[in-house]
Coordinates of C-alpha atoms in Angstrom, one line a residue:
Chain A
M1461 CA -20.0 194.3 -9.7
A1462 CA -20.7 193.0 -6.2
I1463 CA -24.2 193.1 -5.3
I1464 CA -23.7 192.0 -1.3
E1465 CA -20.4 192.9 0.4
V1466 CA -20.0 191.3 3.7
S1467 CA -16.8 192.5 5.5
N1468 CA -16.1 191.0 9.1
L1469 CA -19.1 189.9 10.0
S1470 CA -19.1 188.1 13.5
K1471 CA -22.0 186.9 15.7
H1472 CA -22.5 185.1 18.7
Y1473 CA -25.1 183.4 20.9
G1474 CA -24.1 184.0 24.5
N1475 CA -21.1 182.5 24.4
V1476 CA -21.5 180.5 21.3
H1477 CA -19.3 182.3 18.5
A1478 CA -21.4 181.4 15.4
V1479 CA -20.2 183.6 12.5
K1480 CA -16.3 184.2 13.2
N1481 CA -15.2 187.3 11.3
I1482 CA -16.4 186.4 7.6
S1483 CA -16.2 188.2 4.5
F1484 CA -17.4 187.5 1.3
K1485 CA -18.5 189.1 -1.9
V1486 CA -21.6 188.3 -4.2
K1487 CA -21.5 189.3 -7.8
E1488 CA -24.9 190.4 -9.4
N1489 CA -26.7 187.6 -11.2
A1490 CA -24.5 184.8 -9.5
F1491 CA -25.3 181.8 -8.3
F1492 CA -23.8 181.7 -4.4
A1493 CA -23.6 179.0 -2.2
L1494 CA -22.9 178.5 1.5
L1495 CA -22.3 174.9 2.1
G1496 CA -21.6 173.5 5.6
P1497 CA -23.1 171.6 8.1
N1498 CA -25.4 172.0 11.2
G1499 CA -24.5 174.8 13.0
A1500 CA -21.7 176.1 10.6
G1501 CA -23.2 179.6 10.3
K1502 CA -25.0 179.6 7.3
S1503 CA -28.4 180.4 8.8
T1504 CA -26.8 182.8 11.0
T1505 CA -25.2 184.6 8.1
I1506 CA -28.2 184.5 5.7
E1507 CA -30.9 185.7 8.6
I1508 CA -28.2 188.3 9.2
L1509 CA -28.3 189.1 5.6
S1510 CA -31.8 189.2 5.0
T1511 CA -32.6 191.8 7.9
L1512 CA -33.9 189.2 10.4
L1513 CA -31.1 189.0 12.8
G1514 CA -28.5 191.9 14.1
K1515 CA -25.2 191.0 13.8
D1516 CA -22.2 191.9 16.7
Q1517 CA -20.0 193.3 14.1
G1518 CA -18.6 193.9 10.6
T1519 CA -20.6 196.0 7.6
I1520 CA -22.6 194.4 5.4
K1521 CA -23.8 196.2 1.8
I1522 CA -27.0 194.5 0.0
N1523 CA -27.7 196.5 -3.1
G1524 CA -25.9 199.5 -2.3
Y1525 CA -27.5 200.1 0.9
E1526 CA -25.9 199.7 4.4
L1527 CA -27.7 196.9 6.9
D1528 CA -29.1 198.3 9.8
T1529 CA -29.2 201.8 8.4
D1530 CA -31.5 201.3 5.1
D1531 CA -33.0 198.3 5.6
D1532 CA -36.4 199.1 4.4
A1533 CA -34.4 199.4 0.9
I1534 CA -32.5 196.5 1.2
R1535 CA -35.9 194.3 1.9
K1536 CA -37.5 195.9 -1.1
H1537 CA -35.4 193.8 -3.2
L1538 CA -34.9 190.6 -1.2
G1539 CA -36.8 187.5 -1.8
V1540 CA -36.5 185.3 1.1
V1541 CA -37.1 181.5 1.3
F1542 CA -36.9 180.2 4.9
Q1543 CA -35.8 176.2 5.8
Y1544 CA -39.6 176.3 7.1
N1545 CA -42.7 176.8 5.6
T1546 CA -43.8 180.4 6.8
L1547 CA -46.6 180.6 4.8
D1548 CA -50.7 180.8 6.6
K1549 CA -51.7 177.3 6.9
D1550 CA -55.1 178.3 7.1
L1551 CA -54.9 180.8 3.9
T1552 CA -55.2 179.5 0.7
V1553 CA -51.9 180.1 -1.4
M1554 CA -53.4 183.3 -3.7
E1555 CA -54.6 184.6 -0.4
N1556 CA -51.2 184.5 1.2
L1557 CA -49.9 186.1 -1.8
E1558 CA -52.4 188.6 -2.0
L1559 CA -51.0 189.4 2.0
R1560 CA -47.3 189.6 0.6
A1561 CA -48.4 191.9 -2.7
A1562 CA -49.9 194.2 0.0
L1563 CA -46.9 194.4 2.1
Y1564 CA -44.9 195.2 -1.0
K1565 CA -47.4 198.0 -2.3
M1566 CA -48.1 196.3 -5.2
T1567 CA -51.2 197.3 -6.7
K1568 CA -54.0 194.6 -7.9
A1569 CA -52.8 194.7 -11.7
E1570 CA -49.1 194.4 -10.8
Y1571 CA -50.0 191.5 -8.4
L1572 CA -51.9 189.6 -10.8
K1573 CA -49.8 190.0 -13.7
R1574 CA -47.1 189.2 -11.5
V1575 CA -48.8 185.6 -10.7
E1576 CA -49.5 185.3 -14.4
T1577 CA -45.6 185.5 -14.8
L1578 CA -44.9 183.1 -12.0
D1579 CA -47.2 180.5 -12.8
R1580 CA -45.9 180.1 -16.0
L1581 CA -42.5 179.5 -14.1
I1582 CA -43.9 177.7 -11.2
Q1583 CA -47.0 176.0 -12.3
F1584 CA -49.0 176.6 -8.9
Q1585 CA -52.3 177.5 -10.0
S1586 CA -53.5 173.7 -10.0
F1587 CA -53.4 174.5 -6.0
A1588 CA -53.9 178.6 -6.4
N1589 CA -57.2 178.3 -4.1
Q1590 CA -56.4 175.4 -1.8
R1591 CA -55.2 176.1 1.8
I1592 CA -52.0 175.6 2.2
R1593 CA -52.2 172.8 5.0
H1594 CA -54.0 170.5 2.2
L1595 CA -50.9 171.3 -0.2
S1596 CA -47.9 168.4 -0.1
G1597 CA -44.3 169.5 1.1
G1598 CA -43.3 170.1 -3.0
Q1599 CA -46.6 172.0 -3.2
R1600 CA -45.9 174.2 -0.4
R1601 CA -42.3 175.0 -1.3
K1602 CA -43.3 175.9 -4.8
A1603 CA -45.6 178.7 -3.2
D1604 CA -43.0 179.6 -0.8
I1605 CA -41.1 180.5 -3.8
A1606 CA -44.0 182.1 -5.7
R1607 CA -43.9 184.3 -2.3
A1608 CA -40.8 185.2 -2.1
L1609 CA -40.9 186.2 -6.1
L1610 CA -43.7 187.8 -6.2
H1611 CA -42.1 191.8 -5.5
S1612 CA -39.7 190.7 -8.6
P1613 CA -36.6 191.0 -6.0
R1614 CA -32.9 190.9 -7.3
I1615 CA -31.8 189.1 -5.1
L1616 CA -33.4 185.3 -3.7
M1617 CA -31.9 183.7 -0.3
L1618 CA -32.9 180.2 -0.3
D1619 CA -32.1 178.7 3.0
E1620 CA -32.2 174.9 2.9
P1621 CA -34.7 175.2 0.9
T1622 CA -35.0 171.8 0.4
T1623 CA -34.5 170.2 3.9
G1624 CA -37.4 167.8 4.8
L1625 CA -38.4 167.1 1.1
D1626 CA -39.1 163.6 -0.5
P1627 CA -35.9 162.9 -2.8
K1628 CA -38.7 163.3 -6.0
S1629 CA -40.2 167.0 -4.5
R1630 CA -36.2 167.8 -4.0
K1631 CA -35.2 167.0 -7.7
G1632 CA -38.4 169.1 -8.6
L1633 CA -37.8 171.6 -7.1
W1634 CA -33.9 171.9 -7.7
E1635 CA -35.2 171.6 -11.2
L1636 CA -37.3 174.7 -10.6
I1637 CA -34.6 176.5 -9.3
L1638 CA -32.3 176.0 -12.1
K1639 CA -35.3 177.3 -13.9
L1640 CA -35.7 180.6 -12.2
K1641 CA -32.0 181.3 -12.2
E1642 CA -32.1 181.1 -16.0
A1643 CA -35.2 182.7 -16.7
T1644 CA -35.0 185.1 -14.1
K1645 CA -31.0 186.2 -14.2
M1646 CA -31.4 186.9 -10.2
T1647 CA -28.4 186.5 -8.1
I1648 CA -29.2 183.5 -6.0
L1649 CA -27.3 183.0 -2.4
L1650 CA -28.0 179.5 -1.2
T1651 CA -27.2 177.3 1.9
T1652 CA -27.1 173.7 2.3
H1653 CA -25.9 170.5 3.1
Y1654 CA -26.4 169.0 0.2
M1655 CA -23.0 168.7 -1.8
E1656 CA -25.1 167.6 -5.0
E1657 CA -27.2 171.1 -4.9
V1658 CA -23.9 173.3 -4.7
L1659 CA -22.2 171.7 -8.4
D1660 CA -24.1 174.3 -10.5
A1661 CA -23.2 177.0 -8.2
D1662 CA -21.0 180.1 -9.6
H1663 CA -19.2 180.4 -6.6
V1664 CA -19.0 178.1 -3.2
I1665 CA -18.2 178.9 0.3
I1666 CA -17.3 176.3 2.7
L1667 CA -18.5 177.3 6.3
H1668 CA -17.3 175.1 9.3
E1669 CA -17.8 176.0 12.8
G1670 CA -18.4 179.6 11.4
V1671 CA -15.5 180.2 9.5
I1672 CA -14.7 180.4 5.8
R1673 CA -12.7 177.4 5.2
A1674 CA -12.3 177.5 1.6
E1675 CA -13.8 179.5 -1.7
D1676 CA -14.3 178.9 -5.0
S1677 CA -16.2 177.5 -8.2
A1678 CA -17.4 173.9 -7.4
E1679 CA -15.2 172.4 -10.2
N1680 CA -12.3 174.2 -8.8
L1681 CA -12.5 173.3 -5.7
R1682 CA -12.8 169.9 -6.5
I1683 CA -9.8 170.1 -8.2
Q1684 CA -8.0 171.8 -5.6
Y1685 CA -9.0 169.9 -2.9
A1686 CA -10.1 166.5 -4.1
K1687 CA -8.7 163.9 -6.2
D1688 CA -10.4 161.4 -8.6
T1689 CA -9.6 157.8 -7.5
L1690 CA -8.4 154.7 -9.7
K1691 CA -10.5 151.6 -7.4
I1692 CA -8.8 148.3 -9.2
V1693 CA -9.6 145.0 -8.1
P1694 CA -5.8 143.4 -8.5
K1695 CA -4.2 140.0 -9.2
A1696 CA -1.7 138.7 -7.0
T1697 CA 1.2 140.7 -9.2
L1698 CA 0.0 144.1 -9.1
K1699 CA 0.9 145.3 -5.5
D1700 CA 4.6 144.7 -6.1
L1701 CA 4.2 146.2 -9.9
L1702 CA 3.3 149.2 -8.4
K1703 CA 5.7 149.4 -5.5
R1704 CA 8.4 148.8 -8.3
D1705 CA 7.3 151.9 -10.4
K1706 CA 6.8 153.9 -7.0
I1707 CA 3.0 154.2 -7.9
P1708 CA 2.0 155.3 -4.1
F1709 CA -1.5 153.4 -3.3
R1710 CA -4.0 152.5 -0.8
L1711 CA -5.4 149.7 -0.3
V1712 CA -9.0 149.7 1.0
N1713 CA -10.2 145.8 1.8
Q1714 CA -9.3 144.4 -1.2
T1715 CA -9.2 146.9 -3.5
M1716 CA -5.8 149.1 -4.8
H1717 CA -7.2 153.0 -4.2
I1718 CA -4.8 155.3 -6.3
D1719 CA -5.1 159.0 -6.3
L1720 CA -5.0 160.5 -9.8
K1721 CA -4.2 164.0 -11.4
N1722 CA -7.0 163.7 -14.0
P1723 CA -9.3 160.6 -15.5
F1724 CA -6.4 160.3 -18.1
Q1725 CA -3.6 159.4 -15.8
G1726 CA -5.8 156.5 -14.3
I1727 CA -6.2 155.2 -18.1
E1728 CA -2.6 155.2 -18.2
I1729 CA -2.2 153.1 -15.3
V1730 CA -4.8 150.7 -16.9
K1731 CA -3.3 150.4 -20.1
T1732 CA 0.3 150.1 -18.1
Y1733 CA -0.8 147.3 -15.9
K1734 CA -3.8 145.6 -17.7
D1735 CA -2.6 142.1 -17.3
A1736 CA -2.5 142.5 -13.4
I1737 CA -5.5 143.9 -13.2
E1738 CA -9.1 142.2 -12.6
T1739 CA -11.2 144.7 -13.3
F1740 CA -11.1 148.9 -12.2
E1741 CA -13.4 151.8 -11.9
I1742 CA -12.1 155.9 -12.3
V1743 CA -14.0 157.3 -9.2
K1744 CA -14.7 161.4 -9.8
A1745 CA -13.7 163.3 -6.5
S1746 CA -16.9 164.8 -4.9
M1747 CA -17.7 167.6 -2.8
D1748 CA -17.5 165.5 0.0
D1749 CA -14.1 164.5 -0.9
V1750 CA -13.7 168.5 -0.9
F1751 CA -15.5 169.1 2.3
L1752 CA -13.7 165.9 3.8
N1753 CA -10.2 167.4 2.8
I1754 CA -10.7 170.8 3.9
T1755 CA -12.1 170.2 7.6
G1756 CA -11.4 166.4 8.5
E1757 CA -15.1 165.3 8.6
R1758 CA -17.4 163.7 6.2
L1759 CA -20.3 166.1 5.6
E1760 CA -23.3 163.7 6.6
E1761 CA -21.2 162.8 10.0
T1762 CA -21.7 166.2 10.8
L1763 CA -25.3 166.6 10.4
Chain B
M752 CA -52.7 200.1 3.8
M753 CA -49.9 197.5 4.6
I754 CA -51.1 197.8 8.4
F755 CA -54.7 197.0 7.4
A756 CA -53.4 194.3 4.9
L757 CA -51.8 192.6 8.3
I758 CA -54.8 193.1 10.7
K759 CA -57.1 191.6 8.0
R760 CA -55.1 188.7 7.7
H761 CA -54.5 188.2 11.7
L762 CA -58.7 188.0 11.9
K763 CA -58.8 185.9 9.2
I764 CA -56.2 182.9 10.6
Y765 CA -58.1 183.4 14.1
L766 CA -62.2 183.1 12.6
R767 CA -60.7 180.2 10.5
D768 CA -59.6 178.4 13.7
R769 CA -63.1 177.3 14.8
W770 CA -61.9 176.1 18.1
A771 CA -59.7 179.3 18.8
V772 CA -63.1 181.1 19.1
F773 CA -64.7 178.7 20.3
F774 CA -62.5 178.6 23.5
S775 CA -62.4 182.1 23.5
F776 CA -65.7 182.4 24.2
L777 CA -65.9 179.1 26.7
S778 CA -66.0 181.1 29.8
V779 CA -68.8 183.1 28.4
I780 CA -71.0 179.7 27.9
I781 CA -69.6 178.5 31.1
I782 CA -70.9 181.5 32.4
L783 CA -74.4 181.0 30.9
V784 CA -74.6 177.1 32.0
L785 CA -73.7 177.9 35.2
F786 CA -76.3 180.8 36.0
M787 CA -79.2 178.5 34.2
V788 CA -78.8 176.1 36.5
F789 CA -77.3 177.0 39.8
F790 CA -77.6 181.2 40.0
R791 CA -81.0 182.1 38.9
N792 CA -82.6 180.4 41.8
A793 CA -80.2 182.4 44.3
F794 CA -82.1 185.4 43.2
G795 CA -85.3 183.8 45.2
T796 CA -88.7 185.1 44.1
V797 CA -87.3 188.1 42.7
T798 CA -87.5 185.9 39.2
D799 CA -90.9 185.8 39.7
T800 CA -91.7 189.2 38.3
T801 CA -90.9 190.6 34.8
E802 CA -89.1 193.6 36.4
G803 CA -86.9 190.8 38.1
Q804 CA -86.2 189.1 35.2
Y805 CA -85.4 192.1 33.5
M806 CA -82.6 193.0 36.4
I807 CA -81.4 189.6 36.5
N808 CA -80.8 189.0 32.8
G809 CA -79.5 192.4 32.7
W810 CA -76.9 191.8 35.3
I811 CA -76.1 187.9 33.4
F812 CA -75.4 189.7 30.3
S813 CA -73.5 192.6 31.4
G814 CA -70.9 189.9 32.9
V815 CA -70.9 187.9 29.9
L816 CA -70.2 191.0 27.8
M817 CA -67.6 192.3 29.8
V818 CA -66.1 188.7 30.0
A819 CA -66.1 188.5 26.8
T820 CA -64.1 191.5 26.2
V821 CA -61.3 189.9 28.1
T822 CA -61.7 186.5 26.9
V823 CA -61.4 186.9 23.0
P824 CA -58.5 189.5 22.8
L825 CA -56.5 186.9 24.8
G826 CA -58.0 184.0 22.8
F827 CA -57.2 186.4 19.7
L828 CA -53.5 187.2 20.7
G829 CA -52.7 183.4 20.2
V830 CA -52.3 184.2 17.0
M831 CA -49.0 186.5 17.7
V832 CA -47.9 183.7 20.2
T833 CA -48.1 181.1 17.4
D834 CA -46.8 183.5 14.4
R835 CA -43.4 184.1 16.8
E836 CA -43.4 180.3 17.7
T837 CA -43.5 179.0 14.5
N838 CA -41.4 181.9 12.8
A839 CA -43.8 183.1 10.6
I840 CA -43.8 186.6 11.8
N841 CA -40.2 186.4 10.1
D842 CA -42.0 186.6 6.7
F843 CA -43.3 189.7 7.8
Y844 CA -40.0 191.3 8.9
V845 CA -38.2 190.5 5.7
A846 CA -41.1 193.0 4.1
P847 CA -40.0 196.5 4.0
I848 CA -42.5 197.3 6.8
A849 CA -41.9 198.4 10.3
R850 CA -41.3 196.0 12.9
S851 CA -43.3 198.4 15.5
K852 CA -46.4 198.2 13.2
I853 CA -46.3 194.7 12.2
V854 CA -46.7 194.2 16.1
I855 CA -49.2 196.7 16.3
S856 CA -51.2 195.3 13.8
Y857 CA -52.0 192.4 16.5
L858 CA -53.3 194.8 19.3
V859 CA -55.4 196.8 16.4
A860 CA -56.8 193.4 15.3
A861 CA -57.6 192.6 18.8
I862 CA -59.8 195.2 19.8
I863 CA -61.2 195.3 16.2
I864 CA -62.2 191.2 17.1
G865 CA -63.3 191.9 20.7
S866 CA -65.3 194.9 20.0
V867 CA -66.9 193.1 16.4
L868 CA -67.6 189.7 18.7
G869 CA -68.9 192.0 21.6
I870 CA -71.2 193.8 19.9
I871 CA -72.9 190.5 18.8
N872 CA -73.0 189.2 22.1
L873 CA -74.9 192.5 23.2
I874 CA -77.2 191.9 20.1
L875 CA -77.8 187.8 21.2
G876 CA -78.5 189.2 24.5
Q877 CA -81.2 191.8 23.5
V878 CA -82.9 188.8 21.6
Y879 CA -82.8 186.5 24.9
M880 CA -84.1 189.5 26.4
F881 CA -87.0 190.2 24.3
I882 CA -88.1 186.5 24.1
S883 CA -87.7 186.2 28.0
V884 CA -89.1 189.7 29.1
Q885 CA -90.6 191.5 26.0
T886 CA -88.2 194.3 26.2
F887 CA -85.3 195.6 24.5
L888 CA -83.1 198.4 26.0
P889 CA -83.2 201.8 25.2
L890 CA -81.2 202.9 22.4
I891 CA -79.3 205.5 24.5
T892 CA -78.1 202.2 26.8
N893 CA -77.1 200.7 23.6
I894 CA -75.2 203.4 22.7
Q895 CA -73.5 203.2 26.1
L896 CA -72.9 199.4 25.9
L897 CA -71.5 199.7 22.6
L898 CA -68.8 202.4 23.5
L899 CA -68.1 200.5 26.9
I900 CA -67.4 197.3 24.8
I901 CA -64.8 199.3 22.7
L902 CA -63.4 200.7 25.5
S903 CA -63.4 197.4 27.6
T904 CA -61.7 195.6 24.7
T905 CA -59.2 198.5 24.2
L906 CA -58.4 198.0 28.3
F907 CA -58.0 194.2 28.1
S908 CA -56.9 193.9 24.6
S909 CA -53.7 196.4 25.6
L910 CA -53.3 194.6 29.1
F911 CA -52.9 191.0 27.4
F912 CA -51.0 192.6 24.5
Y913 CA -48.3 193.6 27.1
V914 CA -48.8 190.2 28.7
V915 CA -48.4 187.7 25.9
T916 CA -45.1 189.9 24.5
F917 CA -43.4 187.9 27.4
I918 CA -45.0 184.2 26.3
K919 CA -43.1 182.3 23.4
T920 CA -45.0 179.4 23.1
A921 CA -49.1 178.1 22.3
N922 CA -48.6 176.3 25.5
S923 CA -48.0 178.9 27.7
H924 CA -50.2 180.8 26.0
G925 CA -53.0 177.9 26.8
T926 CA -52.0 177.9 29.8
L927 CA -52.6 181.7 30.6
S928 CA -56.4 181.4 28.6
T929 CA -57.2 178.5 31.0
L930 CA -56.2 180.5 34.0
V931 CA -57.6 183.8 33.2
G932 CA -61.0 181.9 32.1
T933 CA -61.0 180.1 35.6
L934 CA -60.2 183.6 37.0
I935 CA -62.3 186.0 35.6
G936 CA -65.9 185.0 37.1
F937 CA -64.7 185.4 40.4
L938 CA -63.0 188.6 39.3
A939 CA -65.6 190.5 38.1
G940 CA -67.7 189.2 40.4
L941 CA -70.1 186.6 38.3
Y942 CA -69.6 183.7 40.5
V943 CA -70.3 185.7 43.5
V944 CA -72.4 187.9 44.8
V945 CA -69.8 190.9 45.2
G946 CA -71.3 192.4 48.5
S947 CA -71.4 189.0 50.4
L948 CA -67.7 189.1 50.5
P949 CA -65.8 190.0 53.3
T950 CA -64.5 193.6 53.2
A951 CA -60.6 193.2 52.6
T952 CA -61.9 191.1 49.6
R953 CA -63.9 193.9 48.2
Y954 CA -61.8 196.5 48.4
I955 CA -59.0 194.5 46.4
M956 CA -61.5 193.1 44.0
A957 CA -62.4 196.7 43.8
L958 CA -58.6 197.7 42.7
F959 CA -58.7 195.2 39.6
P960 CA -59.9 196.6 36.0
T961 CA -62.1 193.3 35.7
L962 CA -64.7 194.6 38.5
Q963 CA -64.3 198.1 37.8
M964 CA -65.2 197.3 33.9
A965 CA -68.1 194.3 35.1
S966 CA -69.6 197.6 37.2
L967 CA -69.7 199.8 34.3
F968 CA -71.6 197.3 32.2
R969 CA -73.7 196.4 34.9
L970 CA -74.2 200.4 36.0
V971 CA -75.6 200.9 32.0
Y972 CA -77.3 197.6 31.1
M973 CA -78.8 197.3 34.7
N974 CA -80.1 201.1 35.0
E975 CA -83.6 200.8 33.5
A976 CA -84.5 197.5 35.0
L977 CA -83.1 198.7 38.9
D978 CA -85.8 202.0 38.2
L979 CA -88.5 199.7 37.3
L980 CA -88.0 197.4 40.2
F981 CA -87.2 199.5 43.1
Q982 CA -89.2 202.9 41.3
E983 CA -89.2 205.3 44.5
N984 CA -87.2 202.8 46.9
T985 CA -83.9 204.0 46.6
V986 CA -82.3 202.7 49.9
R987 CA -83.2 199.0 48.6
R988 CA -81.8 200.1 45.2
E989 CA -78.3 201.2 46.7
T990 CA -78.0 198.1 48.8
E991 CA -79.1 195.7 46.0
S992 CA -76.5 197.6 43.6
F993 CA -73.7 197.4 46.3
M994 CA -74.6 193.8 46.8
L995 CA -74.5 193.0 43.1
G996 CA -71.4 194.6 42.2
I997 CA -73.2 197.6 40.4
R998 CA -72.1 199.6 42.4
I999 CA -68.5 199.3 44.2
E1000 CA -66.5 201.8 46.8
I1001 CA -63.1 201.6 48.5
G1002 CA -63.8 202.0 52.4
S1003 CA -66.3 204.9 52.3
F1004 CA -64.9 206.1 48.5
E1005 CA -67.3 205.2 45.9
L1006 CA -65.9 204.2 42.5
T1007 CA -68.6 206.5 40.7
P1008 CA -68.9 205.8 36.9
L1009 CA -66.2 208.9 36.0
I1010 CA -64.1 207.4 38.5
L1011 CA -64.1 204.3 36.6
L1012 CA -64.0 206.0 33.7
L1013 CA -61.0 207.7 34.5
F1014 CA -59.6 204.4 35.8
S1015 CA -60.2 202.7 32.4
L1016 CA -58.2 205.3 30.7
F1017 CA -55.2 204.7 33.3
W1018 CA -55.0 201.1 32.8
I1019 CA -55.2 201.7 28.5
T1020 CA -52.5 204.7 29.4
L1021 CA -50.4 201.9 31.3
F1022 CA -50.6 199.0 29.7
I1023 CA -50.0 200.9 25.7
T1024 CA -47.1 202.4 27.5
L1025 CA -45.7 199.3 28.7
S1026 CA -47.1 197.6 25.7
I1027 CA -44.8 200.5 23.4
M1028 CA -41.7 199.7 25.9
R1029 CA -41.9 196.2 25.3
L1030 CA -41.9 197.0 21.7
K1031 CA -37.8 196.6 21.7
A1032 CA -38.2 193.1 22.5
F1033 CA -39.2 192.7 18.6
K1034 CA -36.2 194.6 17.5
K1035 CA -33.8 192.2 15.3

């Protein structure tokens, strides 16, 4: 059953058409990702879904409620982690959480119980009484997530949550998100421009210039849009042998690249031509290759 | 309940930024320093008597009270500007609370902080008064001043609330605060003796809520001092009252306390109406 249904969504900023007539559905309890570079329309989409931004066109249903008609009902079941830190820097983590609890009409007892539960998942007690401005980037992100989950939402929206974090904090945060997914069974809607972050997603949408260019599970996208590659450092005879057997290859510097249907095909080629090979490796297709093949651009080039 | 939580939050944010609080009082501090260094001498021999000191203290502290009700709400509203600039306000927008309530919480908090700090100013003024002339203002005067503080804070909170809805950055807010802080001493007739100004300037100043509220504060704060100083000399009392901006007029039409109160209610109604009309700018 779909918990989010988006039909023909469009949004303009002046003359810029940021989101162009996109439609998609997010299943309940799914881990759903919107992948794309800056300017692809990811944040605009998530801001519309989180009731922050008005849409120009289209219909959106979240949790059975119509956006723009039942926004308060939608907000009750929505937790949002923004790209930027929204917690008050001069308040402690607990003071920030207390305020948010009041905004969701939680009683003191409900709030304290929920904080205890969240601490078991997120582990923020060690810095709970420190002001946000004194926390590290990773700790602030944890506090942000605790804030978003305080009212036990059914849907968690994460808008590029690892942006600006150092690699260690990014890894830690990512492990936390996967742990939350397992523990809470929430629907998670993620926007990111990091390809490795969508590998665990049940469903990935590739957005480019406001348009959905492809969607499927990460693995299916890889199979469909990118190929594993056999990279060979050849001996002198290999080139002629491959031409004779009509095996297509590309020469990249001194290396031969052969696109594979699957890794086993690579093993067969290596076995057949082992006497003409100095060394080799089989490189799995990445989401970056998927993005390149779909959009004609490398993701990191567009950031 | 939700709106109270937001108001509490705004107040905490403001009070924990000590520099923001300090700068909200900068005009007050400047006025006090200028008074101590320069203006006191301008009153000549009046300051030789206790009654004279009582009157001058009343003049300066009524001005300080009025100025604080202008600069504190304006300084406080920097919290709203910053929340919008840093998108911190988005966190409230995704909660199940109407945007209009979120926006109004800033206005209510501005009135609360302006009133509370105004009352603290009133108490400090009384302490100074007691030290210098060994007297306190009568209870009824204190009650009237308390109501005036609330009235004036409401007026200037709604005025600046409307203005800051157009402001997008903390930088612009800082510039506005500096401008207001510089002008307020003149517009309220604190850096200048109102009666000595050209007629046209006096009449224009009388149209601004700043001099109108300053006049109300002076009328209440200085009433007893004027009684003691001028006793039966009503002509002298009247002349000095117009000279010091205690009473103001446009042409031959005096703005009596009742008219000034009606003016302040008009300004409040006007700016709250304009602010409500501006709420649509906060819609998604």
